[in-house]
């Protein structure tokens, strides 16, 4: 009986290392790939690549590096700058998963004859028979993203733009494990990454000073900070601010002694280069617009929940009738 072939994206971290080991022990024919997407001074790409290779050697699985630096810059980095310049706050991790890990890497894997693509994400894929094609008549087998068992590590928020038809060829071995169990398994197996700290920051880039990145790319463009039509200070560029952010601008000397209380960003006037601020209550809203064709995949469900930040509270959508 031929083993099913799976290629796993190995980041050089403990999660993907354990995921590769679990797939191997489950009887899959496993190959490891390191996706080189960003390699600038100060980042840890070379170390991560070396760690991924050490794990592959430990497990005795084939290993190779794919150079996606050009595609990553075009599809993720430029999107990052473009969105900030447009006055919006991007999520590069969502775009990275959509365009790189489960985009060009997924396509490469299918072309190479692999049956599955795997990663070390904390997420599950639910299989079921539901009306998932947007039609009311009939049902068909479907695959749905589901939160991980370890909800404190759940990464489904970053994976929601994976094309639904890709899910039948994707494996998340850690979906039913707690992070503590993953660490224990890595130590049990003697993996080189067992005690390696978790990576933080932007996908493939890591921990960076976003303000400095934006300043280097977009520069500064001073403008007024306004509350209820009154100018109270100045900012150095609308792209440095996110709706709901507290502070970060300069208060005019004549306003410094006034007791305005804590102020937050509540809007941006791009035409006049004005940053609109207000009280915390003014940042609150009970509605927002979602632009995504992915929502067609839930057209026949009875209830819908959304969250506006990773690991944030789930809110039921009012008035959703499927």
PDB file of C-alpha atoms in Angstrom, residues 147 151 157 288 305-316:
ATOM      1  CA  UNK A 147     -11.082  26.703  15.917  1.00  0.00           C
ATOM      2  CA  UNK A 151      -8.316  28.182  22.014  1.00  0.00           C
ATOM      3  CA  UNK A 157      -8.427  34.023  12.465  1.00  0.00           C
ATOM      4  CA  UNK A 288     -19.176  47.336  10.007  1.00  0.00           C
ATOM      5  CA  UNK A 305     -20.237  34.924  14.302  1.00  0.00           C
ATOM      6  CA  UNK A 306     -17.360  37.297  13.693  1.00  0.00           C
ATOM      7  CA  UNK A 307     -14.300  38.407  15.626  1.00  0.00           C
ATOM      8  CA  UNK A 308     -12.397  41.605  14.885  1.00  0.00           C
ATOM      9  CA  UNK A 309      -9.011  40.599  16.271  1.00  0.00           C
ATOM     10  CA  UNK A 310      -7.023  37.428  16.855  1.00  0.00           C
ATOM     11  CA  UNK A 311      -8.358  35.560  19.903  1.00  0.00           C
ATOM     12  CA  UNK A 312     -10.923  38.329  20.348  1.00  0.00           C
ATOM     13  CA  UNK A 313     -14.467  37.751  21.508  1.00  0.00           C
ATOM     14  CA  UNK A 314     -16.884  36.109  19.078  1.00  0.00           C
ATOM     15  CA  UNK A 315     -19.924  38.258  18.278  1.00  0.00           C
ATOM     16  CA  UNK A 316     -23.093  36.852  16.773  1.00  0.00           C
TER      17      UNK A 316
END
